[in-house]
Short mmCIF file of N, CA, C and O in Angstrom, two decimals:
data_model
loop_
_atom_site.label_atom_id
_atom_site.label_comp_id
_atom_site.label_asym_id
_atom_site.label_seq_id
_atom_site.Cartn_x
_atom_site.Cartn_y
_atom_site.Cartn_z
N UNK A 11 8.27 -16.69 -5.15
CA UNK A 11 8.27 -15.25 -5.09
C UNK A 11 8.66 -14.80 -3.70
O UNK A 11 8.26 -15.39 -2.71
N UNK A 12 9.43 -13.77 -3.63
CA UNK A 12 9.87 -13.23 -2.35
C UNK A 12 8.80 -12.33 -1.76
O UNK A 12 8.02 -11.71 -2.49
N UNK A 13 8.76 -12.28 -0.44
CA UNK A 13 7.82 -11.40 0.24
C UNK A 13 8.53 -10.56 1.29
O UNK A 13 9.54 -10.97 1.85
N UNK A 14 8.00 -9.38 1.50
CA UNK A 14 8.49 -8.48 2.55
C UNK A 14 7.31 -8.21 3.47
O UNK A 14 6.26 -7.74 3.02
N UNK A 15 7.47 -8.52 4.74
CA UNK A 15 6.40 -8.30 5.71
C UNK A 15 6.60 -6.94 6.37
O UNK A 15 7.73 -6.48 6.54
N UNK A 16 5.49 -6.30 6.71
CA UNK A 16 5.56 -5.06 7.48
C UNK A 16 4.56 -5.12 8.62
O UNK A 16 3.60 -5.88 8.59
N UNK A 17 4.83 -4.34 9.64
CA UNK A 17 4.03 -4.38 10.86
C UNK A 17 3.06 -3.23 10.98
O UNK A 17 2.71 -2.57 10.01
N UNK A 18 2.67 -2.98 12.21
CA UNK A 18 1.63 -2.02 12.54
C UNK A 18 2.05 -0.58 12.27
O UNK A 18 3.24 -0.25 12.29
N UNK A 19 1.05 0.24 12.04
CA UNK A 19 1.25 1.67 11.86
C UNK A 19 -0.09 2.37 11.87
O UNK A 19 -1.13 1.74 11.69
N UNK A 20 -0.07 3.66 12.10
CA UNK A 20 -1.30 4.45 12.03
C UNK A 20 -0.97 5.79 11.40
O UNK A 20 0.17 6.24 11.42
N UNK A 21 -2.00 6.42 10.82
CA UNK A 21 -1.79 7.68 10.13
C UNK A 21 -3.08 8.46 10.00
O UNK A 21 -4.17 7.89 9.90
N UNK A 22 -2.95 9.78 10.04
CA UNK A 22 -4.08 10.67 9.80
C UNK A 22 -4.07 11.17 8.36
O UNK A 22 -5.11 11.46 7.80
N UNK A 23 -2.89 11.32 7.79
CA UNK A 23 -2.75 11.83 6.44
C UNK A 23 -2.19 10.77 5.49
O UNK A 23 -2.92 10.18 4.73
N UNK A 24 -0.88 10.56 5.53
CA UNK A 24 -0.23 9.57 4.67
C UNK A 24 0.70 8.68 5.48
O UNK A 24 1.25 9.10 6.49
N UNK A 25 0.88 7.46 4.97
CA UNK A 25 1.84 6.52 5.53
C UNK A 25 2.53 5.82 4.37
O UNK A 25 1.86 5.27 3.49
N UNK A 26 3.86 5.87 4.35
CA UNK A 26 4.65 5.18 3.32
C UNK A 26 5.36 4.01 3.97
O UNK A 26 5.95 4.15 5.04
N UNK A 27 5.29 2.84 3.34
CA UNK A 27 5.92 1.64 3.88
C UNK A 27 7.44 1.78 3.86
O UNK A 27 8.01 2.24 2.87
N UNK A 28 8.05 1.39 4.96
CA UNK A 28 9.52 1.43 5.11
C UNK A 28 10.09 2.81 4.76
O UNK A 28 11.08 2.92 4.03
N UNK A 29 9.45 3.87 5.24
CA UNK A 29 9.89 5.25 5.02
C UNK A 29 10.09 5.59 3.53
O UNK A 29 11.07 6.21 3.14
N UNK A 30 9.13 5.15 2.72
CA UNK A 30 9.12 5.42 1.28
C UNK A 30 10.27 4.74 0.53
O UNK A 30 10.75 5.21 -0.48
N UNK A 31 10.69 3.57 1.07
CA UNK A 31 11.71 2.78 0.37
C UNK A 31 11.18 2.34 -0.98
O UNK A 31 9.98 2.13 -1.17
N UNK A 32 12.09 2.16 -1.91
CA UNK A 32 11.76 1.67 -3.24
C UNK A 32 11.80 0.14 -3.21
O UNK A 32 12.82 -0.44 -2.85
N UNK A 33 10.70 -0.50 -3.56
CA UNK A 33 10.63 -1.95 -3.59
C UNK A 33 10.89 -2.43 -5.01
O UNK A 33 10.32 -1.89 -5.96
N UNK A 34 11.72 -3.46 -5.14
CA UNK A 34 12.11 -3.97 -6.46
C UNK A 34 11.02 -4.88 -7.02
O UNK A 34 10.77 -5.95 -6.49
N UNK A 35 10.37 -4.43 -8.07
CA UNK A 35 9.36 -5.19 -8.82
C UNK A 35 8.24 -5.76 -7.96
O UNK A 35 7.99 -6.97 -7.97
N UNK A 36 7.53 -4.91 -7.18
CA UNK A 36 6.40 -5.44 -6.41
C UNK A 36 5.27 -5.87 -7.34
O UNK A 36 5.01 -5.21 -8.36
N UNK A 37 4.64 -6.98 -6.99
CA UNK A 37 3.52 -7.49 -7.78
C UNK A 37 2.20 -7.25 -7.07
O UNK A 37 1.21 -6.88 -7.68
N UNK A 38 2.19 -7.48 -5.75
CA UNK A 38 0.96 -7.29 -5.00
C UNK A 38 1.27 -6.86 -3.58
O UNK A 38 2.38 -7.04 -3.08
N UNK A 39 0.23 -6.27 -2.95
CA UNK A 39 0.33 -5.86 -1.56
C UNK A 39 -0.93 -6.34 -0.86
O UNK A 39 -2.04 -6.15 -1.36
N UNK A 40 -0.76 -6.99 0.29
CA UNK A 40 -1.86 -7.40 1.16
C UNK A 40 -1.68 -6.64 2.47
O UNK A 40 -0.58 -6.62 3.02
N UNK A 41 -2.76 -6.03 2.94
CA UNK A 41 -2.67 -5.25 4.17
C UNK A 41 -3.92 -5.47 5.01
O UNK A 41 -5.01 -5.61 4.49
N UNK A 42 -3.71 -5.57 6.33
CA UNK A 42 -4.82 -5.75 7.26
C UNK A 42 -5.05 -4.45 8.02
O UNK A 42 -4.23 -4.04 8.84
N UNK A 43 -6.19 -3.82 7.74
CA UNK A 43 -6.57 -2.59 8.43
C UNK A 43 -7.39 -2.93 9.67
O UNK A 43 -8.22 -3.83 9.65
N UNK A 44 -7.14 -2.20 10.74
CA UNK A 44 -7.90 -2.37 11.98
C UNK A 44 -9.04 -1.36 12.04
O UNK A 44 -9.89 -1.45 12.92
N UNK A 45 -9.05 -0.41 11.12
CA UNK A 45 -10.08 0.62 11.11
C UNK A 45 -10.79 0.62 9.76
O UNK A 45 -10.23 0.24 8.74
N UNK A 46 -12.05 1.06 9.78
CA UNK A 46 -12.82 1.13 8.54
C UNK A 46 -12.63 2.48 7.87
O UNK A 46 -12.01 3.37 8.43
N UNK A 47 -13.17 2.62 6.68
CA UNK A 47 -13.12 3.89 5.98
C UNK A 47 -12.37 3.80 4.66
O UNK A 47 -11.89 2.75 4.26
N UNK A 48 -12.29 4.94 4.01
CA UNK A 48 -11.67 4.98 2.69
C UNK A 48 -10.22 5.47 2.76
O UNK A 48 -9.83 6.18 3.68
N UNK A 49 -9.45 5.04 1.76
CA UNK A 49 -8.07 5.48 1.62
C UNK A 49 -7.68 5.33 0.16
O UNK A 49 -8.37 4.68 -0.62
N UNK A 50 -6.59 5.95 -0.21
CA UNK A 50 -6.00 5.78 -1.53
C UNK A 50 -4.71 4.99 -1.39
O UNK A 50 -3.89 5.28 -0.51
N UNK A 51 -4.53 3.99 -2.26
CA UNK A 51 -3.22 3.36 -2.42
C UNK A 51 -2.36 4.36 -3.17
O UNK A 51 -2.83 4.98 -4.13
N UNK A 52 -1.11 4.53 -2.78
CA UNK A 52 -0.18 5.43 -3.47
C UNK A 52 1.03 4.65 -3.96
O UNK A 52 1.57 3.83 -3.22
N UNK A 53 1.45 4.95 -5.18
CA UNK A 53 2.62 4.32 -5.77
C UNK A 53 3.52 5.41 -6.34
O UNK A 53 3.07 6.20 -7.18
N UNK A 54 4.77 5.45 -5.86
CA UNK A 54 5.71 6.47 -6.29
C UNK A 54 6.89 5.83 -7.01
O UNK A 54 7.29 4.70 -6.71
N UNK A 55 7.45 6.56 -7.97
CA UNK A 55 8.60 6.07 -8.73
C UNK A 55 9.90 6.35 -7.97
O UNK A 55 9.88 6.86 -6.83
N UNK A 56 11.03 6.07 -8.60
CA UNK A 56 12.34 6.21 -7.96
C UNK A 56 12.66 7.65 -7.56
O UNK A 56 13.46 7.88 -6.66
N UNK A 57 12.02 8.63 -8.21
CA UNK A 57 12.26 10.03 -7.86
C UNK A 57 11.35 10.50 -6.73
O UNK A 57 11.46 11.64 -6.29
N UNK A 58 10.43 9.62 -6.29
CA UNK A 58 9.52 9.98 -5.20
C UNK A 58 8.21 10.57 -5.65
O UNK A 58 7.36 10.91 -4.83
N UNK A 59 8.02 10.70 -6.96
CA UNK A 59 6.77 11.25 -7.49
C UNK A 59 5.68 10.18 -7.53
O UNK A 59 5.92 9.07 -8.01
N UNK A 60 4.49 10.51 -7.05
CA UNK A 60 3.37 9.58 -7.11
C UNK A 60 2.95 9.43 -8.56
O UNK A 60 2.62 10.41 -9.23
N UNK A 61 2.99 8.18 -9.05
CA UNK A 61 2.64 7.90 -10.45
C UNK A 61 1.25 7.27 -10.57
O UNK A 61 0.68 7.23 -11.65
N UNK A 62 0.71 6.78 -9.45
CA UNK A 62 -0.62 6.18 -9.47
C UNK A 62 -1.24 6.29 -8.09
O UNK A 62 -0.58 6.06 -7.08
N UNK A 63 -2.51 6.66 -8.07
CA UNK A 63 -3.29 6.70 -6.85
C UNK A 63 -4.57 5.90 -7.13
O UNK A 63 -5.26 6.16 -8.12
N UNK A 64 -4.86 4.93 -6.29
CA UNK A 64 -6.01 4.05 -6.50
C UNK A 64 -6.92 4.11 -5.28
O UNK A 64 -6.53 3.68 -4.20
N UNK A 65 -8.16 4.65 -5.42
CA UNK A 65 -9.05 4.74 -4.25
C UNK A 65 -9.57 3.38 -3.80
O UNK A 65 -9.73 2.46 -4.61
N UNK A 66 -9.84 3.28 -2.49
CA UNK A 66 -10.42 2.08 -1.91
C UNK A 66 -11.32 2.50 -0.76
O UNK A 66 -10.98 3.39 0.01
N UNK A 67 -12.47 1.86 -0.64
CA UNK A 67 -13.38 2.16 0.46
C UNK A 67 -13.89 0.86 1.06
O UNK A 67 -14.19 -0.09 0.34
N UNK A 68 -13.99 0.84 2.39
CA UNK A 68 -14.44 -0.36 3.09
C UNK A 68 -15.32 0.05 4.25
O UNK A 68 -15.00 0.98 4.99
N UNK A 69 -16.42 -0.67 4.42
CA UNK A 69 -17.29 -0.43 5.55
C UNK A 69 -16.84 -1.16 6.81
O UNK A 69 -17.51 -1.13 7.82
N UNK A 70 -15.70 -1.83 6.72
CA UNK A 70 -15.15 -2.57 7.85
C UNK A 70 -13.64 -2.63 7.70
O UNK A 70 -13.09 -2.33 6.65
N UNK A 71 -12.97 -3.02 8.73
CA UNK A 71 -11.53 -3.25 8.64
C UNK A 71 -11.27 -4.60 8.03
O UNK A 71 -12.13 -5.18 7.38
N UNK A 72 -10.06 -5.11 8.20
CA UNK A 72 -9.73 -6.43 7.68
C UNK A 72 -8.75 -6.35 6.53
O UNK A 72 -8.16 -5.32 6.25
N UNK A 73 -8.59 -7.50 5.86
CA UNK A 73 -7.61 -7.62 4.79
C UNK A 73 -8.11 -7.03 3.48
O UNK A 73 -9.27 -7.19 3.13
N UNK A 74 -7.21 -6.39 2.77
CA UNK A 74 -7.46 -5.95 1.40
C UNK A 74 -6.17 -6.12 0.62
O UNK A 74 -5.08 -6.12 1.19
N UNK A 75 -6.30 -6.29 -0.68
CA UNK A 75 -5.14 -6.55 -1.54
C UNK A 75 -5.21 -5.70 -2.79
O UNK A 75 -6.29 -5.27 -3.20
N UNK A 76 -4.05 -5.51 -3.40
CA UNK A 76 -4.00 -4.83 -4.68
C UNK A 76 -2.93 -5.51 -5.54
O UNK A 76 -1.90 -5.95 -5.02
N UNK A 77 -3.21 -5.61 -6.82
CA UNK A 77 -2.32 -6.26 -7.78
C UNK A 77 -1.78 -5.18 -8.73
O UNK A 77 -2.55 -4.60 -9.51
N UNK A 78 -0.50 -4.88 -8.64
CA UNK A 78 0.08 -3.77 -9.39
C UNK A 78 0.01 -3.94 -10.91
O UNK A 78 -0.37 -2.98 -11.60
N UNK A 79 0.34 -5.10 -11.48
CA UNK A 79 0.25 -5.22 -12.94
C UNK A 79 -1.15 -4.96 -13.49
O UNK A 79 -1.30 -4.44 -14.60
N UNK A 80 -2.20 -5.27 -12.71
CA UNK A 80 -3.55 -5.00 -13.19
C UNK A 80 -3.84 -3.50 -13.26
O UNK A 80 -4.78 -3.08 -13.92
N UNK A 81 -3.00 -2.69 -12.59
CA UNK A 81 -3.10 -1.23 -12.67
C UNK A 81 -2.15 -0.66 -13.72
O UNK A 81 -2.03 0.56 -13.85
N UNK A 82 -1.44 -1.54 -14.42
CA UNK A 82 -0.47 -1.09 -15.41
C UNK A 82 0.86 -0.68 -14.79
O UNK A 82 1.65 0.02 -15.42
N UNK A 83 1.12 -1.14 -13.57
CA UNK A 83 2.35 -0.77 -12.86
C UNK A 83 3.36 -1.91 -12.93
O UNK A 83 3.14 -2.99 -12.37
N UNK A 84 4.46 -1.66 -13.60
CA UNK A 84 5.57 -2.61 -13.73
C UNK A 84 6.85 -1.86 -13.39
O UNK A 84 7.02 -0.74 -13.82
N UNK A 85 7.71 -2.47 -12.62
CA UNK A 85 8.96 -1.81 -12.25
C UNK A 85 9.07 -1.67 -10.74
O UNK A 85 8.46 -2.43 -9.98
N UNK A 86 9.86 -0.69 -10.31
CA UNK A 86 10.15 -0.48 -8.89
C UNK A 86 9.33 0.69 -8.36
O UNK A 86 9.26 1.75 -9.01
N UNK A 87 8.74 0.51 -7.17
CA UNK A 87 7.86 1.53 -6.62
C UNK A 87 7.99 1.61 -5.11
O UNK A 87 8.26 0.62 -4.43
N UNK A 88 7.71 2.81 -4.58
CA UNK A 88 7.43 3.00 -3.16
C UNK A 88 5.93 2.84 -3.02
O UNK A 88 5.17 3.15 -3.95
N UNK A 89 5.49 2.36 -1.85
CA UNK A 89 4.08 2.06 -1.65
C UNK A 89 3.59 2.78 -0.40
O UNK A 89 4.23 2.71 0.66
N UNK A 90 2.46 3.46 -0.55
CA UNK A 90 1.92 4.18 0.59
C UNK A 90 0.40 4.22 0.58
O UNK A 90 -0.25 3.68 -0.31
N UNK A 91 -0.13 4.89 1.60
CA UNK A 91 -1.56 5.03 1.78
C UNK A 91 -1.88 6.48 2.13
O UNK A 91 -1.14 7.10 2.89
N UNK A 92 -2.98 6.99 1.60
CA UNK A 92 -3.45 8.33 1.94
C UNK A 92 -4.84 8.21 2.53
O UNK A 92 -5.74 7.65 1.89
N UNK A 93 -5.02 8.70 3.74
CA UNK A 93 -6.32 8.64 4.41
C UNK A 93 -7.29 9.60 3.71
O UNK A 93 -6.99 10.77 3.54
N UNK A 94 -8.46 9.10 3.33
CA UNK A 94 -9.48 9.94 2.70
C UNK A 94 -10.78 9.89 3.50
O UNK A 94 -11.85 10.19 2.97
N UNK A 95 -10.70 9.49 4.77
CA UNK A 95 -11.86 9.44 5.64
C UNK A 95 -11.51 10.16 6.95
O UNK A 95 -10.34 10.38 7.25
N UNK A 96 -12.52 10.52 7.73
CA UNK A 96 -12.24 11.21 9.00
C UNK A 96 -11.49 10.31 9.98
O UNK A 96 -11.61 9.08 9.95
N UNK A 97 -10.70 10.94 10.84
CA UNK A 97 -10.00 10.20 11.89
C UNK A 97 -8.71 9.57 11.44
O UNK A 97 -8.16 9.90 10.39
N UNK A 98 -8.26 8.64 12.24
CA UNK A 98 -6.98 7.98 12.02
C UNK A 98 -7.20 6.56 11.51
O UNK A 98 -8.11 5.88 11.95
N UNK A 99 -6.37 6.13 10.58
CA UNK A 99 -6.42 4.76 10.05
C UNK A 99 -5.31 3.96 10.73
O UNK A 99 -4.23 4.48 10.95
N UNK A 100 -5.61 2.70 11.01
CA UNK A 100 -4.63 1.83 11.68
C UNK A 100 -4.43 0.55 10.88
O UNK A 100 -5.39 -0.08 10.45
N UNK A 101 -3.16 0.20 10.71
CA UNK A 101 -2.77 -1.03 10.02
C UNK A 101 -2.22 -1.99 11.07
O UNK A 101 -1.41 -1.61 11.91
N UNK A 102 -2.65 -3.24 10.98
CA UNK A 102 -2.14 -4.27 11.89
C UNK A 102 -0.88 -4.92 11.32
O UNK A 102 0.11 -5.10 12.02
N UNK A 103 -0.93 -5.26 10.01
CA UNK A 103 0.21 -5.93 9.38
C UNK A 103 -0.03 -6.00 7.88
O UNK A 103 -1.09 -5.67 7.40
N UNK A 104 1.00 -6.46 7.17
CA UNK A 104 0.85 -6.63 5.75
C UNK A 104 2.06 -7.30 5.13
O UNK A 104 3.02 -7.65 5.81
N UNK A 105 1.96 -7.46 3.80
CA UNK A 105 3.00 -8.17 3.06
C UNK A 105 3.05 -7.68 1.62
O UNK A 105 2.01 -7.47 1.00
N UNK A 106 4.24 -7.51 1.12
CA UNK A 106 4.47 -7.13 -0.29
C UNK A 106 5.08 -8.34 -0.98
O UNK A 106 6.06 -8.91 -0.51
N UNK A 107 4.49 -8.73 -2.10
CA UNK A 107 5.04 -9.83 -2.90
C UNK A 107 5.83 -9.24 -4.06
O UNK A 107 5.32 -8.37 -4.79
N UNK A 108 7.07 -9.70 -4.21
CA UNK A 108 7.96 -9.20 -5.24
C UNK A 108 8.10 -10.23 -6.36
O UNK A 108 8.08 -11.43 -6.11
N UNK A 109 8.31 -9.74 -7.57
CA UNK A 109 8.57 -10.62 -8.71
C UNK A 109 9.94 -11.24 -8.56
O UNK A 109 10.88 -10.58 -8.14
N UNK A 110 10.07 -12.51 -8.89
CA UNK A 110 11.37 -13.18 -8.83
C UNK A 110 12.28 -12.73 -9.95
O UNK A 110 11.89 -12.34 -10.99
#
């Protein structure tokens, strides 16, 4: 399976990976947060419309993952995050796994 790595970023509201690029058949996303708190995973279709929002909350930073097929998501998507906690969220790094 192919992977796409991404680097650091921070956001107060929303952050879209690779400027809301469309990823071909993503299966999973692993991301390392440097800050604690809650956020929503965001998944948008080719037209840019958010088709799925999945909440996540953590009492600490660190790695978290999401598996798109388990959410009923198959196909091509843009991937982003929406901050749902006070302050700024910081990402250290991450990786998107694509279907072969």
